[in-house]
């Protein structure tokens, strides 16, 4: 009988805790809080006892030792069961709190990662745009330099051609000037007479400085 009563007590405690855990606070306050004392008809704790009860001595009811032992044991078991149930509820509450904390931290971490990813993508887009502008500027500069080199090469080639033409023209003019002193059939007799009238002596020696050292007379 004691075991069955203890089991019923534990079941009632569990049911009560479940009901309490799911019941609104306002309903619990209205249900379990003691009502306010009335303004009249009740003595306060500081009022003296009534005259009819002034000499009464309160004697506690007699207690059976066996019944006290059984009640004490049941109370101990009740405290153990209630403590185990309370610990189970505390573990469940802590587990729920931990799960909620893990879920919240995971959500915050995911949000932070998404924000970091967005910032990195924005930085990447900006960097790509900057590199594209820089690459376009470099390509434009290389194109301008190539055009400048091509133009310079054309100018140099034209200068070389002009120099070549000037040299050829100078050579032609020089040849024309030298051609005036060539011996032809028309001036052959005149050149022979001029050579006889002005003989030249090539029989001479020179020193190390290139000066005429000794000249042999013409015979």
Short mmCIF file of C-alpha atoms in Angstrom, two decimals:
data_model
loop_
_atom_site.label_atom_id
_atom_site.label_comp_id
_atom_site.label_asym_id
_atom_site.label_seq_id
_atom_site.Cartn_x
_atom_site.Cartn_y
_atom_site.Cartn_z
CA UNK A 1 0.00 0.00 0.00
CA UNK A 2 2.87 2.42 0.79
CA UNK A 3 4.57 1.78 -2.56
CA UNK A 4 1.36 2.34 -4.52
CA UNK A 5 0.66 5.53 -2.56
CA UNK A 6 4.20 6.76 -3.26
CA UNK A 7 3.83 6.02 -6.98
CA UNK A 8 0.51 7.88 -7.08
CA UNK A 9 2.10 10.81 -5.25
CA UNK A 10 4.99 10.93 -7.73
CA UNK A 11 2.60 10.75 -10.70
CA UNK A 12 0.53 13.56 -9.26
CA UNK A 13 3.67 15.65 -8.72
CA UNK A 14 4.80 15.10 -12.32
CA UNK A 15 1.36 15.99 -13.64
CA UNK A 16 1.25 19.10 -11.49
CA UNK A 17 4.72 20.22 -12.67
CA UNK A 18 3.71 19.71 -16.30
CA UNK A 19 0.53 21.67 -15.78
CA UNK A 20 2.44 24.42 -13.99
CA UNK A 21 5.03 24.58 -16.75
CA UNK A 22 2.30 25.08 -19.40
CA UNK A 23 -0.05 27.35 -17.43
CA UNK A 24 0.07 31.18 -17.76
CA UNK A 25 1.45 33.12 -14.83
CA UNK A 26 -1.76 35.12 -14.29
CA UNK A 27 -3.80 31.91 -13.94
CA UNK A 28 -1.29 30.46 -11.48
CA UNK A 29 -1.37 33.57 -9.35
CA UNK A 30 -5.16 33.54 -9.24
CA UNK A 31 -5.21 29.78 -8.58
CA UNK A 32 -2.56 29.21 -5.94
CA UNK A 33 -2.03 32.55 -4.18
CA UNK A 34 -3.96 32.84 -0.90
CA UNK A 35 -6.82 35.35 -0.91
CA UNK A 36 -6.44 38.62 0.87
CA UNK A 37 -7.78 38.69 4.42
CA UNK A 38 -11.09 40.51 4.86
CA UNK A 39 -11.11 43.94 6.35
CA UNK A 40 -13.42 42.86 9.24
CA UNK A 41 -14.19 39.82 11.36
CA UNK A 42 -10.64 38.51 11.78
CA UNK A 43 -8.03 39.20 14.42
CA UNK A 44 -4.51 40.20 13.62
CA UNK A 45 -1.56 38.29 14.95
CA UNK A 46 -0.85 41.01 17.52
CA UNK A 47 -4.31 40.92 19.17
CA UNK A 48 -4.57 39.14 22.58
CA UNK A 49 -6.37 35.74 22.76
CA UNK A 50 -10.09 35.58 23.44
CA UNK A 51 -11.25 35.35 27.05
CA UNK A 52 -12.82 31.94 26.47
CA UNK A 53 -9.47 30.53 25.23
CA UNK A 54 -7.16 32.36 27.56
CA UNK A 55 -6.44 29.30 29.77
CA UNK A 56 -6.42 26.67 27.06
CA UNK A 57 -3.19 24.69 26.62
CA UNK A 58 -2.57 23.18 23.21
CA UNK A 59 -1.57 19.56 23.47
CA UNK A 60 -0.27 17.90 20.31
CA UNK A 61 -2.12 14.80 19.20
CA UNK A 62 -0.49 11.52 20.04
CA UNK A 63 1.82 10.03 17.40
CA UNK A 64 2.21 6.33 16.70
CA UNK A 65 5.96 5.49 16.42
CA UNK A 66 5.43 2.92 13.65
CA UNK A 67 3.24 5.31 11.72
CA UNK A 68 5.84 8.08 12.25
CA UNK A 69 8.56 5.78 10.91
CA UNK A 70 6.46 4.92 7.86
CA UNK A 71 5.58 8.56 7.22
CA UNK A 72 9.23 9.61 7.64
CA UNK A 73 10.34 6.96 5.17
CA UNK A 74 7.64 7.96 2.71
CA UNK A 75 8.59 11.60 3.08
CA UNK A 76 12.22 10.74 2.41
CA UNK A 77 11.24 8.80 -0.69
CA UNK A 78 8.98 11.66 -1.73
CA UNK A 79 11.84 14.13 -1.42
CA UNK A 80 14.12 11.86 -3.46
CA UNK A 81 11.49 11.43 -6.19
CA UNK A 82 10.66 15.12 -6.27
CA UNK A 83 14.39 15.96 -6.31
CA UNK A 84 14.96 13.52 -9.20
CA UNK A 85 11.99 14.97 -11.10
CA UNK A 86 13.21 18.50 -10.42
CA UNK A 87 16.71 17.56 -11.59
CA UNK A 88 15.21 15.97 -14.73
CA UNK A 89 13.24 19.13 -15.43
CA UNK A 90 16.31 21.26 -14.77
CA UNK A 91 18.35 19.11 -17.14
CA UNK A 92 15.63 19.41 -19.77
CA UNK A 93 15.45 23.18 -19.33
CA UNK A 94 19.24 23.47 -19.50
CA UNK A 95 19.31 21.23 -22.54
CA UNK A 96 16.67 23.37 -24.24
CA UNK A 97 18.58 26.51 -23.33
CA UNK A 98 21.78 24.97 -24.67
CA UNK A 99 20.04 23.91 -27.89
CA UNK A 100 18.58 27.38 -28.29
CA UNK A 101 21.99 28.92 -27.62
CA UNK A 102 23.66 26.62 -30.16
CA UNK A 103 20.98 27.39 -32.74
CA UNK A 104 21.24 31.13 -32.04
CA UNK A 105 25.04 31.06 -32.25
CA UNK A 106 24.85 29.03 -35.46
CA UNK A 107 22.40 31.54 -36.93
CA UNK A 108 24.61 34.46 -35.86
CA UNK A 109 27.69 32.69 -37.24
CA UNK A 110 25.91 32.04 -40.52
CA UNK A 111 24.76 35.66 -40.66
CA UNK A 112 28.30 36.84 -39.92
CA UNK A 113 29.71 34.54 -42.59
CA UNK A 114 27.15 35.78 -45.09
CA UNK A 115 28.03 39.39 -44.24
CA UNK A 116 31.73 38.62 -44.53
CA UNK A 117 31.10 36.85 -47.85
CA UNK A 118 29.14 39.86 -49.08
CA UNK A 119 31.93 42.22 -48.04
CA UNK A 120 34.56 40.02 -49.69
CA UNK A 121 32.52 39.82 -52.89
CA UNK A 122 32.10 43.60 -52.89
CA UNK A 123 35.85 44.02 -52.35
CA UNK A 124 36.53 41.49 -55.11
CA UNK A 125 34.23 43.33 -57.53
CA UNK A 126 35.87 46.65 -56.67
CA UNK A 127 39.34 45.13 -57.09
CA UNK A 128 38.35 43.58 -60.42
CA UNK A 129 37.00 46.94 -61.59
CA UNK A 130 40.21 48.68 -60.51
CA UNK A 131 42.38 46.07 -62.24
CA UNK A 132 40.23 46.28 -65.38
CA UNK A 133 40.65 50.07 -65.50
CA UNK A 134 44.38 49.70 -64.90
CA UNK A 135 44.64 47.03 -67.61
CA UNK A 136 42.71 49.19 -70.07
CA UNK A 137 45.01 52.13 -69.29
CA UNK A 138 48.07 49.93 -69.79
CA UNK A 139 46.73 48.57 -73.08
CA UNK A 140 45.93 52.12 -74.24
CA UNK A 141 49.40 53.27 -73.24
CA UNK A 142 51.01 50.30 -75.02
CA UNK A 143 48.91 51.05 -78.12
CA UNK A 144 49.98 54.70 -78.04
CA UNK A 145 53.62 53.70 -77.52
CA UNK A 146 53.38 51.25 -80.43
CA UNK A 147 51.90 53.95 -82.64
CA UNK A 148 54.62 56.35 -81.49
CA UNK A 149 57.33 53.76 -82.24
CA UNK A 150 55.77 53.06 -85.63
CA UNK A 151 55.63 56.78 -86.41
CA UNK A 152 59.21 57.23 -85.22
CA UNK A 153 60.32 54.27 -87.34
CA UNK A 154 58.59 55.82 -90.35
CA UNK A 155 60.30 59.17 -89.66
CA UNK A 156 63.68 57.47 -89.24
CA UNK A 157 63.17 55.52 -92.45
CA UNK A 158 62.27 58.70 -94.30
CA UNK A 159 65.36 60.41 -92.85
CA UNK A 160 67.54 57.50 -93.96
CA UNK A 161 66.04 57.62 -97.42
CA UNK A 162 66.58 61.37 -97.54
CA UNK A 163 70.20 60.97 -96.39
CA UNK A 164 70.69 58.22 -98.96
CA UNK A 165 69.30 60.43 -101.69
CA UNK A 166 71.48 63.34 -100.55
CA UNK A 167 74.59 61.15 -100.56
CA UNK A 168 73.76 59.77 -103.99
CA UNK A 169 73.10 63.30 -105.23
CA UNK A 170 76.39 64.50 -103.78
CA UNK A 171 78.23 61.58 -105.36
CA UNK A 172 76.60 62.30 -108.70
CA UNK A 173 77.56 65.99 -108.45
CA UNK A 174 81.07 65.00 -107.42
CA UNK A 175 81.30 62.62 -110.34
CA UNK A 176 80.02 65.33 -112.63
CA UNK A 177 82.64 67.73 -111.26
CA UNK A 178 85.38 65.14 -111.65
CA UNK A 179 84.16 64.32 -115.12
CA UNK A 180 85.18 67.78 -116.19
CA UNK A 181 88.85 66.73 -115.77
CA UNK A 182 88.55 63.40 -117.57
CA UNK A 183 90.67 62.90 -120.73
CA UNK A 184 88.45 62.54 -123.72
CA UNK A 185 89.05 62.51 -127.49
CA UNK A 186 88.17 66.16 -127.62
CA UNK A 187 90.77 67.34 -125.05
CA UNK A 188 93.43 64.66 -125.57
CA UNK A 189 95.88 66.89 -127.49
CA UNK A 190 95.32 69.76 -125.07
CA UNK A 191 96.02 67.59 -122.06
CA UNK A 192 99.20 66.18 -123.63
CA UNK A 193 100.50 69.67 -124.34
CA UNK A 194 99.66 70.74 -120.76
CA UNK A 195 101.53 67.75 -119.37
CA UNK A 196 104.58 68.48 -121.45
CA UNK A 197 104.54 72.13 -120.48
CA UNK A 198 104.22 71.33 -116.78
CA UNK A 199 106.20 68.21 -116.01
CA UNK A 200 105.78 66.63 -112.57
CA UNK A 201 108.52 64.80 -110.74
CA UNK A 202 107.36 61.87 -108.67
CA UNK A 203 110.84 60.62 -107.87
CA UNK A 204 111.16 61.67 -104.24
CA UNK A 205 111.29 60.12 -100.82
CA UNK A 206 109.50 61.12 -97.63
CA UNK A 207 110.43 60.90 -94.00
CA UNK A 208 108.44 59.55 -91.05
CA UNK A 209 106.50 62.75 -90.76
CA UNK A 210 105.37 62.59 -94.40
CA UNK A 211 107.57 65.43 -95.66
CA UNK A 212 109.61 65.26 -98.86
CA UNK A 213 113.11 64.27 -97.81
CA UNK A 214 114.87 63.87 -101.13
CA UNK A 215 113.84 64.52 -104.68
CA UNK A 216 115.58 63.20 -107.82
CA UNK A 217 115.96 65.61 -110.68
CA UNK A 218 114.29 64.85 -113.95
CA UNK A 219 116.61 63.69 -116.69
#
